[in-house]
Coordinates of C-alpha atoms and ligand atoms in Angstrom, one line a residue:
X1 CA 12.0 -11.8 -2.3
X2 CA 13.1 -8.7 -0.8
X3 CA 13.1 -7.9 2.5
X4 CA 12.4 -4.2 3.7
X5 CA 14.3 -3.0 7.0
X6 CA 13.3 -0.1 8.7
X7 CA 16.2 1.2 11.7
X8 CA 15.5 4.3 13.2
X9 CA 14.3 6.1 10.5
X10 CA 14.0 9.7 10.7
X11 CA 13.2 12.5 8.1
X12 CA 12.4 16.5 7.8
X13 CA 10.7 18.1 4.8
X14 CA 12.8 21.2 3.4
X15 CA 12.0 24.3 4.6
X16 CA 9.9 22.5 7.9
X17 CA 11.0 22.4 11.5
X18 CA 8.9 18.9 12.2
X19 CA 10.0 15.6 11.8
X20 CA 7.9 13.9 9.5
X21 CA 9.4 10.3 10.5
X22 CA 10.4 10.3 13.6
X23 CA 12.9 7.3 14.7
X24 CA 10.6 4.2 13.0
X25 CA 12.3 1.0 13.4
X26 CA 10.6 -2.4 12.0
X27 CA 10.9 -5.0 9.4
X28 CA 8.7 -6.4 6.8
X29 CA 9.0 -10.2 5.9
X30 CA 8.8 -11.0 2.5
X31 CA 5.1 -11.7 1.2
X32 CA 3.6 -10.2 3.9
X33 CA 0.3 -7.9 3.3
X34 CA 0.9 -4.9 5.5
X35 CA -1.8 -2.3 6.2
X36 CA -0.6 1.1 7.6
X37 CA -3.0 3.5 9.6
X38 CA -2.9 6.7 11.2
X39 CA -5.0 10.3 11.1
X40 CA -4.2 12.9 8.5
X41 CA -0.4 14.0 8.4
X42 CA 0.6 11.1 11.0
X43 CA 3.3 10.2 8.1
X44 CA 1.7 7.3 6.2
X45 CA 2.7 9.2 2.6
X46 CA 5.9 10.0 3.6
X47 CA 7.1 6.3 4.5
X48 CA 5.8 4.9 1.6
X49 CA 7.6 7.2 -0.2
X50 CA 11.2 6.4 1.6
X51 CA 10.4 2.7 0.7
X52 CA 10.6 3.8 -2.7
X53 CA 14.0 5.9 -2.2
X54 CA 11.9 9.0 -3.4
X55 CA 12.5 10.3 0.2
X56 CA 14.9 11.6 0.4
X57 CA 16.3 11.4 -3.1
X58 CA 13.7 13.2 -4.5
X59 CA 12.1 15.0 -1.7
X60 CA 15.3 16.1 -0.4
X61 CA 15.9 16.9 3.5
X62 CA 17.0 15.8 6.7
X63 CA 17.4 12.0 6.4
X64 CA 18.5 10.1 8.8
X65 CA 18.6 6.0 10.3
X66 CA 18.6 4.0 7.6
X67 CA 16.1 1.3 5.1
X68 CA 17.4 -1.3 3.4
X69 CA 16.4 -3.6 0.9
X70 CA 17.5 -7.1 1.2
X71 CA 20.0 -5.3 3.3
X72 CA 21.2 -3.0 0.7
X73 CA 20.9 0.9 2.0
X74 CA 18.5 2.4 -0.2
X75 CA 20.8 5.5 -0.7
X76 CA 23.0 3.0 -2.3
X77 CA 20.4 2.3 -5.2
X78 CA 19.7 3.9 -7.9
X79 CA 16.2 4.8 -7.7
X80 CA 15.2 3.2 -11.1
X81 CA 16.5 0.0 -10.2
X82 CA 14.9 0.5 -6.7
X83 CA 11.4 1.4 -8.7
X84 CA 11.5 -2.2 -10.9
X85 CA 11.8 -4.1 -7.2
X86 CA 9.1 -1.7 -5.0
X87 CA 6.3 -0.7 -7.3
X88 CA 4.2 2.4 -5.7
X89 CA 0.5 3.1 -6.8
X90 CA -1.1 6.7 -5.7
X91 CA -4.3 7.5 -4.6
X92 CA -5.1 9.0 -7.3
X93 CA -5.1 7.3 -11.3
X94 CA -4.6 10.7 -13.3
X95 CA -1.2 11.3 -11.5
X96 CA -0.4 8.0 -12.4
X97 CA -1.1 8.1 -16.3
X98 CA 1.3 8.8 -18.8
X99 CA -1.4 10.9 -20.3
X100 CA 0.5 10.5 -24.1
X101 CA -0.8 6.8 -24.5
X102 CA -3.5 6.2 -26.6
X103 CA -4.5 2.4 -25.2
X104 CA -4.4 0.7 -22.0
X105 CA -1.9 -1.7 -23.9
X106 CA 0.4 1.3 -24.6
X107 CA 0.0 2.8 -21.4
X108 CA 1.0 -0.4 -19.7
X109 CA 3.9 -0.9 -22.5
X110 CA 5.2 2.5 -21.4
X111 CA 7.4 1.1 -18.8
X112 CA 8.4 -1.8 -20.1
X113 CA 9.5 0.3 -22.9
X114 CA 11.6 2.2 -20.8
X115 CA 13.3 -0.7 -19.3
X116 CA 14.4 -1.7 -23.1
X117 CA 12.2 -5.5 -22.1
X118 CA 12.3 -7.7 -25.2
X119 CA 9.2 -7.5 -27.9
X120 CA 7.7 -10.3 -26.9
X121 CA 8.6 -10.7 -22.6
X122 CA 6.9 -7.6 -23.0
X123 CA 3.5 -8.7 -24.6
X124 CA 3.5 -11.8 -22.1
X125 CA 4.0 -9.6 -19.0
X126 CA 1.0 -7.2 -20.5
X127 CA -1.3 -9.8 -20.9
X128 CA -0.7 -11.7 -17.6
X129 CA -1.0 -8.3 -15.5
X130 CA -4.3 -6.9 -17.5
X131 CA -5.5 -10.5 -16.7
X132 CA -4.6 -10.4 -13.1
X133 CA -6.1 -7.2 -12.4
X134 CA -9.3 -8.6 -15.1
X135 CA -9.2 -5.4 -17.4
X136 CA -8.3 -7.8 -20.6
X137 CA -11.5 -6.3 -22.3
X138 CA -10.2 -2.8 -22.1
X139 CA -6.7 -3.3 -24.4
X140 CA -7.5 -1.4 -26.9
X141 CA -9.7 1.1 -24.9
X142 CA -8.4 4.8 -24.1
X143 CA -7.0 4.8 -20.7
X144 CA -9.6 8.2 -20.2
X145 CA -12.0 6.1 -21.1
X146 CA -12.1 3.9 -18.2
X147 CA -13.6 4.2 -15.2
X148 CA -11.9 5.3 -11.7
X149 CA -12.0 2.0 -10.5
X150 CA -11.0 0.5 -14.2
X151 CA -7.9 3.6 -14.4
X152 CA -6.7 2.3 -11.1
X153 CA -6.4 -1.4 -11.6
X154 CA -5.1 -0.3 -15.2
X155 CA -2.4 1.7 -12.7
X156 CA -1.8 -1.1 -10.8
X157 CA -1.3 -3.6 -13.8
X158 CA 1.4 -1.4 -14.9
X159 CA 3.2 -1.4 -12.0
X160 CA 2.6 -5.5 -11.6
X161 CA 3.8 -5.9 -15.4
X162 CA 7.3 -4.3 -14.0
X163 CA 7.1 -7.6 -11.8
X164 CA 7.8 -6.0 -8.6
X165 CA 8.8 -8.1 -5.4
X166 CA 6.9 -5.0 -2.9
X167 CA 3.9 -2.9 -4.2
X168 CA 2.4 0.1 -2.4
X169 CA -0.3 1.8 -2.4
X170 CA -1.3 5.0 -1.3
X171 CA -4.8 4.9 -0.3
X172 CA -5.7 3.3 -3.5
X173 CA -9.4 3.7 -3.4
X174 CA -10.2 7.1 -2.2
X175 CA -11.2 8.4 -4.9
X176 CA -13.6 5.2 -6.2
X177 CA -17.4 4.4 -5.0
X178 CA -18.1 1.0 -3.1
X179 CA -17.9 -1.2 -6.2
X180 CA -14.9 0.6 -7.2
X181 CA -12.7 -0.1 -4.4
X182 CA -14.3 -3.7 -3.8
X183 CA -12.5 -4.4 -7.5
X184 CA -9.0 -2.9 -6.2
X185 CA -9.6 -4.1 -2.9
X186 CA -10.2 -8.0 -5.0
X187 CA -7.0 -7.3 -7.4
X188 CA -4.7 -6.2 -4.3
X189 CA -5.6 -9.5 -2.5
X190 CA -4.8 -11.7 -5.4
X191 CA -1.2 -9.8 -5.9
X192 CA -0.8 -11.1 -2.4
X193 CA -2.1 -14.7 -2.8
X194 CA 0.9 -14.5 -5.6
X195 CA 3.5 -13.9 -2.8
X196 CA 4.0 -10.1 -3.8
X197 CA 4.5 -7.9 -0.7
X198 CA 2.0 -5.6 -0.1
X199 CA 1.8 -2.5 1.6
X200 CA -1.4 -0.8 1.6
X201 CA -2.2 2.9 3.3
X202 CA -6.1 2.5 4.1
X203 CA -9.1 4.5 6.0
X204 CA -11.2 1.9 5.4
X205 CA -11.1 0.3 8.8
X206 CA -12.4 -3.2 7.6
X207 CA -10.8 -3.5 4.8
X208 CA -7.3 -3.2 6.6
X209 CA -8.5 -5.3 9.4
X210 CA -9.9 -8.3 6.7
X211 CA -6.5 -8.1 4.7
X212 CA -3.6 -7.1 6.8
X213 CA -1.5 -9.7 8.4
X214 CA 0.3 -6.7 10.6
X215 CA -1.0 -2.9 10.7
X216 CA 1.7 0.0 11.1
X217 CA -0.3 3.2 13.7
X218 CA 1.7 6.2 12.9
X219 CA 0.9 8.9 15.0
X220 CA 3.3 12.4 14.3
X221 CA 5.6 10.8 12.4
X222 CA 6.4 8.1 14.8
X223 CA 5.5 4.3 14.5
X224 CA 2.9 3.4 17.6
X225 CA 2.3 0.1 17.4
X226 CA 2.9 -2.8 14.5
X227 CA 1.3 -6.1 15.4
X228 CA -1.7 -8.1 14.0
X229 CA -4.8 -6.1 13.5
X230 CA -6.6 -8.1 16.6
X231 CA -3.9 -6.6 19.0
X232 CA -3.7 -2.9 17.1
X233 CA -7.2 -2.4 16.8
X234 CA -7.6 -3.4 20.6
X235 CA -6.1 -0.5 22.0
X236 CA -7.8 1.5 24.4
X237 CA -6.1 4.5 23.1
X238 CA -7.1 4.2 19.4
X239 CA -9.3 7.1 19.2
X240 CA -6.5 9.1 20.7
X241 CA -4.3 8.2 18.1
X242 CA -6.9 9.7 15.4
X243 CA -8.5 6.4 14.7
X244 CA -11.6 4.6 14.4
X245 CA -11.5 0.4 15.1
X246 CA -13.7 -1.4 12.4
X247 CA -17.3 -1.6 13.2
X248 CA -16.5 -5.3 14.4
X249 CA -14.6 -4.3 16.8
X250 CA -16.4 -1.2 18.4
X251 CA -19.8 -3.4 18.5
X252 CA -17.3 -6.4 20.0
X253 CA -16.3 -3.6 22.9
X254 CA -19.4 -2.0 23.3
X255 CA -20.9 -5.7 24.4
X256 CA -18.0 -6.9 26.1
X257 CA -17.3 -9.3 23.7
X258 CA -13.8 -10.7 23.4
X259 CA -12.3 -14.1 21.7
X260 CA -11.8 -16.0 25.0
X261 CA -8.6 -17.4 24.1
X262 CA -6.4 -14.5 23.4
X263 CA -8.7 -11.7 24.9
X264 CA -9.0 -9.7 22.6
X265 CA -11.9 -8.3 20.5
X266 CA -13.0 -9.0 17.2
X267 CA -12.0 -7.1 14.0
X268 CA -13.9 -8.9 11.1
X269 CA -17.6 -10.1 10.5
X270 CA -16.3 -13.6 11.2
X271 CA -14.6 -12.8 14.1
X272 CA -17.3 -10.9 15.7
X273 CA -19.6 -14.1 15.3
X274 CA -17.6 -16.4 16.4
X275 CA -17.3 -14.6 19.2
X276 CA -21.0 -13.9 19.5
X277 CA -22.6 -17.1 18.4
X278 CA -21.7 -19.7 20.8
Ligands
ATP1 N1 6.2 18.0 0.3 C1 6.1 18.3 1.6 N2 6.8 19.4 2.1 C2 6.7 19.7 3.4 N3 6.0 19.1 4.3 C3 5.3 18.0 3.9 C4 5.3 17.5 2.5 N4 4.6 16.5 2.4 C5 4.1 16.2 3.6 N5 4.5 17.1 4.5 C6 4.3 17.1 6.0 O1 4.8 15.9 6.6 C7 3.9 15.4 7.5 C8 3.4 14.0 7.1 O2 2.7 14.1 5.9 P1 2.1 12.8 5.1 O3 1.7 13.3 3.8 O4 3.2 11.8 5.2 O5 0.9 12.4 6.1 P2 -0.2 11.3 5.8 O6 -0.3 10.4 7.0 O7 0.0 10.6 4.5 O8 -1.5 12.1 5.7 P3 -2.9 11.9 4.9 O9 -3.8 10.9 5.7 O10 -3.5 13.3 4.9 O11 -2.6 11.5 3.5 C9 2.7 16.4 7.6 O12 3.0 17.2 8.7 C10 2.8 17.1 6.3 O13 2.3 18.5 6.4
MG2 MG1 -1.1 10.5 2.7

């Protein structure tokens, strides 16, 4: 299982005078779910998008420090072969569809295709992902068809049928309503429970905070904090970084409420009673 190493990365847009990474350093251990945080333009995009070698093979620009991927640079992979071991999922499903495919099945296939995948690997992987992410009834259904929250598992599944060892995802459910994002949110925690390395760019406070095992605060392209979401979301400077600590949490301040062992205050509804309920 691969493991991502992050050593003074730092990276410019063309035509920009601003780093957009500036100098991140960290690791991430293989299997871990990792939530990454930060207001609008702090870099989240951007450093999903040098895990995937897109930046700066595709972007282009000032690149400099260095990722690697089980210790391999990732300017030293071809980006297709990077793509089969780091899936990434946008935040938005139509970017993501082929748009030529006239099923889910064939719009899962389409990949696999690509990678020349034997007849029959292929129809295995395809039914074990559409199952994962619980869209089996939709097969033979137009991917337009679906719903947001149905097109972006179905986006997911394709990436997962690639059998991926990292996948990210770009504030996956921006674009659904509650129910929506409570089906990615279910899918995304069951490609963890299977030992797949997540990395998940989230505004949804709680959600990061019930999932993450370590959240990344970017603030202007430079990496704040990384530690358990306890200790990130415990910062007294939060708000000036551009963010808001899950309800838990701010209710846990505002009552002076703290987990008397390690100080600090609570991020989940389980949390937050435990510490309240004696
Ligand atoms: N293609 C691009 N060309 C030039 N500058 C860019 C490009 N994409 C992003 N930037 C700049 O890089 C910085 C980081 O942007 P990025 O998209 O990574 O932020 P983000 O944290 O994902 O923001 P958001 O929460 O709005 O999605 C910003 O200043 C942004 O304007
Ligand atoms: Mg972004």
């Amino acid at each position: 299982m691969a493991r991502l190493e992050v050593c003074n990365l730092k990276y410019r847009y063309p035509y920009t005078d601003r780093l957009a990474l500036d100098g991140i350093t960290c690791t991430i251990e293989p299997g871990e779910f990792i939530g990454i945080i930060g207001k609008n333009g702090s870099g989240k995009s951007t450093l999903c998008q040098a895990f995937t070698g897109l930046v700066p093979t595709f972007y282009r620009g000032a690149y400099g420090g260095s990722l690697k991927v089980d210790s391999v640079d990732v300017r030293e992979v071809e980006v297709d072969d990077l793509c089969q071991k780091i899936g990434i999922v946008f935040q938005n499903p139509f970017n993501q569809v082929t748009g030529s495919k006239l099923t889910v099945y064939e719009e899962i296939a389409f990949g696999l295709e690509n990678l020349g995948i034997p007849r029959q690997e292929m129809h295995k992987r395809i039914k074990a992902s559409m199952e994962l992410l619980d869209i089996g009834r939709f097969t033979d259904r137009n991917p337009f068809d679906l719903s947001g929250g149905q097109m972006q598992r179905m986006a997911i599944a394709s990436i997962i049928a690639m059998n991926p060892e990292v996948i990210i995802l770009d504030e996956p459910t921006s674009q659904l309503d509650p129910q929506g994002s409570e089906e990615v949110f279910r899918a995304v925690q069951k490609l963890s429970q299977k030992g797949i390395t997540v990395i998940m760019v989230e505004h949804k406070m709680e959600k990061i905070a019930a999932y993450s095992d370590r959240v990344m605060l970017l603030d202007d392209g430079k990496l704040i904090d990384f530690d358990t979401p306890q200790k990130v979301f415990s910062r007294d400077d939060l708000a000036g970084h551009g963010v808001q600590a899950p309800a838990f949490t701010r209710i846990g301040r505002g009552l002076g409420v703290r987990n008397p062992r390690t100080q600090l205050y609570p991020v989940t509804l389980e949390e937050a009673r435990e510490a309240l309920v004696k």
